[in-house]
XYZ file of N, CA and C in Angstrom:
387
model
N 18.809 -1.912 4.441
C 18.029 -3.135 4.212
C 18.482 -3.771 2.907
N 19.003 -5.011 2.789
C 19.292 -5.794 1.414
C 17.786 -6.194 1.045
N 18.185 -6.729 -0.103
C 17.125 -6.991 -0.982
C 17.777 -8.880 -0.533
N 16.392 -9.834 -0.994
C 16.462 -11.004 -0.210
C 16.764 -11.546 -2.224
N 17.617 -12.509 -1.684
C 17.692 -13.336 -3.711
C 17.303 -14.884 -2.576
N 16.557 -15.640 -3.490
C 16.479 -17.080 -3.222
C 15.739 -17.803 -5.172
N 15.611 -19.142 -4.747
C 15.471 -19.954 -5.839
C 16.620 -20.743 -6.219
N 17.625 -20.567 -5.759
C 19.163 -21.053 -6.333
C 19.246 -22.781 -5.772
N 19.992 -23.368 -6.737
C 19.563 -24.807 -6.659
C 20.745 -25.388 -7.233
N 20.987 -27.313 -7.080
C 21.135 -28.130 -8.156
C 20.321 -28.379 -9.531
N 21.211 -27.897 -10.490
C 20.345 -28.281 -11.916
C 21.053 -29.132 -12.955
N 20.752 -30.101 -13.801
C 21.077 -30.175 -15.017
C 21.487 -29.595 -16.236
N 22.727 -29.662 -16.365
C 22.589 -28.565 -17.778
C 21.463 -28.595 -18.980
N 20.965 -27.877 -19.537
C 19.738 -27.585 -20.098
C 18.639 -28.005 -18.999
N 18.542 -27.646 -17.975
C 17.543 -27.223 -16.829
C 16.861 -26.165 -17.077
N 16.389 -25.961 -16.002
C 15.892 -24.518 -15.887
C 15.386 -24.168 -14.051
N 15.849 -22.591 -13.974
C 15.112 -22.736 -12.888
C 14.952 -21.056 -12.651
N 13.959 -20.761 -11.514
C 13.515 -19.539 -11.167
C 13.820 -18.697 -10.040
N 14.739 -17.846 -10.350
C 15.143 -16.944 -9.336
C 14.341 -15.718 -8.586
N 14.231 -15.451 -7.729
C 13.509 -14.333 -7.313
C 14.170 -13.404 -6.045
N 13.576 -12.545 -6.366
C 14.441 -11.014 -5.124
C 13.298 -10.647 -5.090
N 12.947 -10.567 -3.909
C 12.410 -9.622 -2.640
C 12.713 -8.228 -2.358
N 12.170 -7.442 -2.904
C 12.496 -5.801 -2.754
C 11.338 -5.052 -1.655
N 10.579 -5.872 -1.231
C 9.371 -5.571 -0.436
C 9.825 -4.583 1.023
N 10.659 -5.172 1.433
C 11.911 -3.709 2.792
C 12.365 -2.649 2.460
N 12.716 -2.561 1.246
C 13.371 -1.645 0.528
C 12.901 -0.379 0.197
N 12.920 0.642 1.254
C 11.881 2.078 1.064
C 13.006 3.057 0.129
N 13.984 2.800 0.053
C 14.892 4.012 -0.309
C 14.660 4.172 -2.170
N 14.678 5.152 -2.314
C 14.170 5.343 -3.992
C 15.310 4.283 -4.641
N 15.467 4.041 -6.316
C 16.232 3.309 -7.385
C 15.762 3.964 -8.567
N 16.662 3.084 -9.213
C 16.124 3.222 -10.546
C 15.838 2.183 -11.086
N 16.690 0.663 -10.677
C 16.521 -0.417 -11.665
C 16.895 -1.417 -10.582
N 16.469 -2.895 -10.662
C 16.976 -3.682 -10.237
C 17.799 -4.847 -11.192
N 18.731 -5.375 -10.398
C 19.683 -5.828 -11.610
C 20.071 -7.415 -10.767
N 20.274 -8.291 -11.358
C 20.734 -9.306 -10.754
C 22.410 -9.305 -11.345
N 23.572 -9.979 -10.434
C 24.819 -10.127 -11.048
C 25.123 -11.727 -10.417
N 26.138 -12.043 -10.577
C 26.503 -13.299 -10.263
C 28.032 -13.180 -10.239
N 28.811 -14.248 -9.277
C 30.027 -14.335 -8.907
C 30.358 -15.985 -9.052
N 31.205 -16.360 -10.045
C 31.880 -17.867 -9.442
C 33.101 -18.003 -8.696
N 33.390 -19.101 -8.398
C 34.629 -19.091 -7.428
C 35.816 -18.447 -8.325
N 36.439 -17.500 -7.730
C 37.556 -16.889 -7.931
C 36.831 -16.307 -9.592
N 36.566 -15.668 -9.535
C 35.905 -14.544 -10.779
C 35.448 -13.569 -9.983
N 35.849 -12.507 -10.780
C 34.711 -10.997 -10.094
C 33.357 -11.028 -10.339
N 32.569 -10.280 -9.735
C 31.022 -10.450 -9.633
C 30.713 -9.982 -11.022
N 29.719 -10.192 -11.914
C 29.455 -9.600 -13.177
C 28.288 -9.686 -13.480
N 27.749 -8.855 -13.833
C 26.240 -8.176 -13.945
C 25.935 -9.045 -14.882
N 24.110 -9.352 -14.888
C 23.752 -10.995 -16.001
C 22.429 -10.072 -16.276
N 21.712 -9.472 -15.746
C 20.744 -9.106 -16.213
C 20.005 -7.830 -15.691
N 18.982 -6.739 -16.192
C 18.439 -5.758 -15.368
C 17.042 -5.361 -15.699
N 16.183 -4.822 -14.941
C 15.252 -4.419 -14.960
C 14.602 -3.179 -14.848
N 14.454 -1.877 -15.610
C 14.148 -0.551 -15.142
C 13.068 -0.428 -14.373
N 13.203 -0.082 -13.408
C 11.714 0.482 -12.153
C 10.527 1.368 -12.935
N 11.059 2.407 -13.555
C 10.095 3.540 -14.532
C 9.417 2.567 -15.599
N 9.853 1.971 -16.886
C 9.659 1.601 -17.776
C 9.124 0.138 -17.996
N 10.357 -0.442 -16.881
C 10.350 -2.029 -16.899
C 11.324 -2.068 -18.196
N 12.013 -1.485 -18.724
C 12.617 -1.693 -19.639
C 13.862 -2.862 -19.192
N 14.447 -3.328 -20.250
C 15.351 -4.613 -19.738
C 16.511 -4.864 -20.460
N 17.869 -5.218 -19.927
C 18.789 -5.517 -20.781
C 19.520 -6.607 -20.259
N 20.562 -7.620 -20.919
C 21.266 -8.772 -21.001
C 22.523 -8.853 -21.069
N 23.233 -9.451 -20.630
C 24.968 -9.218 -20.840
C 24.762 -10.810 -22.164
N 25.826 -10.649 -23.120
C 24.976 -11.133 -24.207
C 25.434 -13.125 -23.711
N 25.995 -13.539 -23.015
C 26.205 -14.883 -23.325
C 24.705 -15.645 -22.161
N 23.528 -14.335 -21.834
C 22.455 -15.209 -21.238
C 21.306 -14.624 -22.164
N 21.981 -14.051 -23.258
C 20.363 -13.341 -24.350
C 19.878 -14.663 -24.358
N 18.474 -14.533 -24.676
C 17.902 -15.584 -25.335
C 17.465 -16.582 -24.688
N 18.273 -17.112 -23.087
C 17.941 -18.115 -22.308
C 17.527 -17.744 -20.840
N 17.827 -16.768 -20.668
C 17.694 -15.811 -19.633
C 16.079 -15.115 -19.384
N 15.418 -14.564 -18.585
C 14.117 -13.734 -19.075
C 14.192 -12.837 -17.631
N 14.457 -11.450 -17.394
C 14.266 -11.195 -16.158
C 12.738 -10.524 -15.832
N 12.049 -10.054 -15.115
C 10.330 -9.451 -14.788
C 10.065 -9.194 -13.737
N 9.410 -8.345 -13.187
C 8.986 -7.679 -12.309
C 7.595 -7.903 -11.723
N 7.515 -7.929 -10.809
C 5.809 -8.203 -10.114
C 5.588 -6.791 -9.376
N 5.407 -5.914 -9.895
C 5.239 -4.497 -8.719
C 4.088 -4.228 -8.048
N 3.708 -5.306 -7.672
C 2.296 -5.318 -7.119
C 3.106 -6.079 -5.763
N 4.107 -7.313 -5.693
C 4.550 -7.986 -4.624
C 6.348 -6.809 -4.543
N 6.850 -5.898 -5.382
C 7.796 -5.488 -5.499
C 8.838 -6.488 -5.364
N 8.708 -7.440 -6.417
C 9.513 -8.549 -6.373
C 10.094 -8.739 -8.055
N 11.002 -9.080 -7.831
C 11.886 -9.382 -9.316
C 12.359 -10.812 -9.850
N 11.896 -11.289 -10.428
C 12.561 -13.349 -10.948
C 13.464 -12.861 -12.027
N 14.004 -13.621 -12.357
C 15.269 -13.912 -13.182
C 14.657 -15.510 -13.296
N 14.322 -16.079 -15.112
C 13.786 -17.129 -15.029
C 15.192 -17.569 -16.196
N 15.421 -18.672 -15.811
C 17.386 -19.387 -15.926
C 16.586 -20.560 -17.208
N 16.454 -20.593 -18.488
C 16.621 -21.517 -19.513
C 17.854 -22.011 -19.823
N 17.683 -23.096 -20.229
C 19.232 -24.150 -21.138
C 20.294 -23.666 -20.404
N 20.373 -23.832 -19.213
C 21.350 -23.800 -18.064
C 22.151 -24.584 -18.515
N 23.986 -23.800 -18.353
C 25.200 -24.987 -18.813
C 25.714 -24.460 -17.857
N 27.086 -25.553 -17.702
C 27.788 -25.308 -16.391
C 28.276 -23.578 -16.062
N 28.748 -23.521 -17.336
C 29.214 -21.265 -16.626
C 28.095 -21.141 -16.392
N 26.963 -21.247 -16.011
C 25.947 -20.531 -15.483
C 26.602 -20.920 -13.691
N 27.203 -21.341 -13.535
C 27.337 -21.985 -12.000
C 27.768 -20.630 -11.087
N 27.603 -20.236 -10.514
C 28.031 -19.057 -9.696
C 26.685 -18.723 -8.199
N 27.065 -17.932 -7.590
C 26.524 -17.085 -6.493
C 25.189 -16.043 -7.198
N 24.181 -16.105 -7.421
C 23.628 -15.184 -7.662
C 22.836 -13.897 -6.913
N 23.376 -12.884 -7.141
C 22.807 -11.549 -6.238
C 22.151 -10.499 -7.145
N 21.130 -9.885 -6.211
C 20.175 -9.087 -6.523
C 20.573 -7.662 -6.172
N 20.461 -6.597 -6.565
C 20.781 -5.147 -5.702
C 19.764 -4.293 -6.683
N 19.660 -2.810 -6.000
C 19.399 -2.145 -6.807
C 20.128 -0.956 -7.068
N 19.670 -0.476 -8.609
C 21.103 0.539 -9.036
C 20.309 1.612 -8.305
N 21.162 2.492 -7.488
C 20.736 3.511 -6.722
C 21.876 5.165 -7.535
N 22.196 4.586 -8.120
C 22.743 6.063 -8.693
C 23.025 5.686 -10.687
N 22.775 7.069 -10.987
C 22.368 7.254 -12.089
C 23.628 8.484 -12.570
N 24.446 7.575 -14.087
C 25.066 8.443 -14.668
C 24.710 9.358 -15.549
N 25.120 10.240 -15.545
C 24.661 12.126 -16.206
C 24.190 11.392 -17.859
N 23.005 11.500 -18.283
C 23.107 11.121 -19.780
C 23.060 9.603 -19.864
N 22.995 9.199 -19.071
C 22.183 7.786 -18.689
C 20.850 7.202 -18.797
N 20.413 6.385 -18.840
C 19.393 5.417 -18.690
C 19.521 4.091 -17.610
N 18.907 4.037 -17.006
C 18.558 2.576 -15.787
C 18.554 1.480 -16.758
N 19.620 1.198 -16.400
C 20.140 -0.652 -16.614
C 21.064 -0.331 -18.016
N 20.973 1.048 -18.496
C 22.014 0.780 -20.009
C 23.506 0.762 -19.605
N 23.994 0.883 -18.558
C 25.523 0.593 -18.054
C 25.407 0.195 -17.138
N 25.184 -1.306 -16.711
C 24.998 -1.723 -14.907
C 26.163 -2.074 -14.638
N 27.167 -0.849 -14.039
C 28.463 -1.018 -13.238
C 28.196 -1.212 -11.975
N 28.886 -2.565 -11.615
C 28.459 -3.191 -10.045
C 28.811 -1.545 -9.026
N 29.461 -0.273 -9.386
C 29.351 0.200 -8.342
C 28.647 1.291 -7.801
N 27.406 1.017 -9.221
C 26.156 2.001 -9.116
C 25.056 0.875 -8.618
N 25.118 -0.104 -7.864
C 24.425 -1.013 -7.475
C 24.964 -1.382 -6.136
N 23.534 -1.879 -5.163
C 23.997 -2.271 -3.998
C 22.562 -1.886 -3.187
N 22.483 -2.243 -2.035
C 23.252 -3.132 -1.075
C 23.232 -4.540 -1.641
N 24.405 -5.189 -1.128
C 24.358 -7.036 -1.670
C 24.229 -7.410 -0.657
N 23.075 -8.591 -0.817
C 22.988 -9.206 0.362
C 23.912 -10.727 0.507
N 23.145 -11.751 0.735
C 24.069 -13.287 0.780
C 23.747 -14.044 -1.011
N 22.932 -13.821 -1.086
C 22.873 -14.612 -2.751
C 22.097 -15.774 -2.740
N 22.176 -16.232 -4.118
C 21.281 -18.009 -3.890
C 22.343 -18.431 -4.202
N 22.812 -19.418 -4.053
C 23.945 -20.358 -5.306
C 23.004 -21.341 -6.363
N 23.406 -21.082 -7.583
C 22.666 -22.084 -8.777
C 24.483 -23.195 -8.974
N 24.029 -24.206 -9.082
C 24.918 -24.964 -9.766
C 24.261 -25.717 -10.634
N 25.049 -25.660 -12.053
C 24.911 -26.568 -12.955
C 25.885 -27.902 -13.459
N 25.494 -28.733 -13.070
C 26.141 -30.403 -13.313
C 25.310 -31.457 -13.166
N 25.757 -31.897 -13.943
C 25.181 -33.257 -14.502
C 26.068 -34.650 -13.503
């Protein structure tokens, strides 16, 4: 079962807008949910995460500050809320969850796309003016 990403849109640079994943199908244990993003011809690259245990949270640093990711574990749903949107924000955005955990690790302190998954289809955000 993928996890569902929607919210993805046309925006203005310095926009804003609200992403959300659907984890509500999803019976198989995790540890963290993480959103990544892909633009045309770039590899996919992890933007933000969320720990399941803690709620603890971390940032890849060029969305600190404008970025906010949160959890609803009452709907088992995850937003990613997008401030002062500029065009590199433009990409595919996908949701997964990290399902394996390195020895001496922590959930979300190394989100390597290949401790994450299933990917489903994504939202697309574009930013232009």
């Amino acid at each position: 079962v993928q996890l569902q990403a929607s919210g993805g849109g046309l925006v203005q640079p310095g926009g804003s807008l609200r992403l959300s994943c659907d984890a509500s199908r999803f019976t198989a244990d995790y540890y963290a949910i993480a959103w990544f993003r892909q633009a045309p011809g770039n590899e996919r690259e992890w933007v933000s995460c969320i720990s399941k245990g803690d709620g603890g949270t971390n940032y890849r640093d060029s969305v600190k500050g404008r970025f906010t990711i949160s959890s609803d574990s009452a709907k088992n749903t995850v937003h990613l809320q997008m401030n002062s949107l500029k065009p590199e924000d433009t990409a595919v955005y996908y949701c997964a969850v990290q399902n394996r955990l390195r020895i001496g690790s922590l959930p979300c302190q190394f989100p390597l796309k290949v401790d994450f998954g299933p990917w489903g289809q994504g939202t697309l955000v574009t930013v232009s003016s």
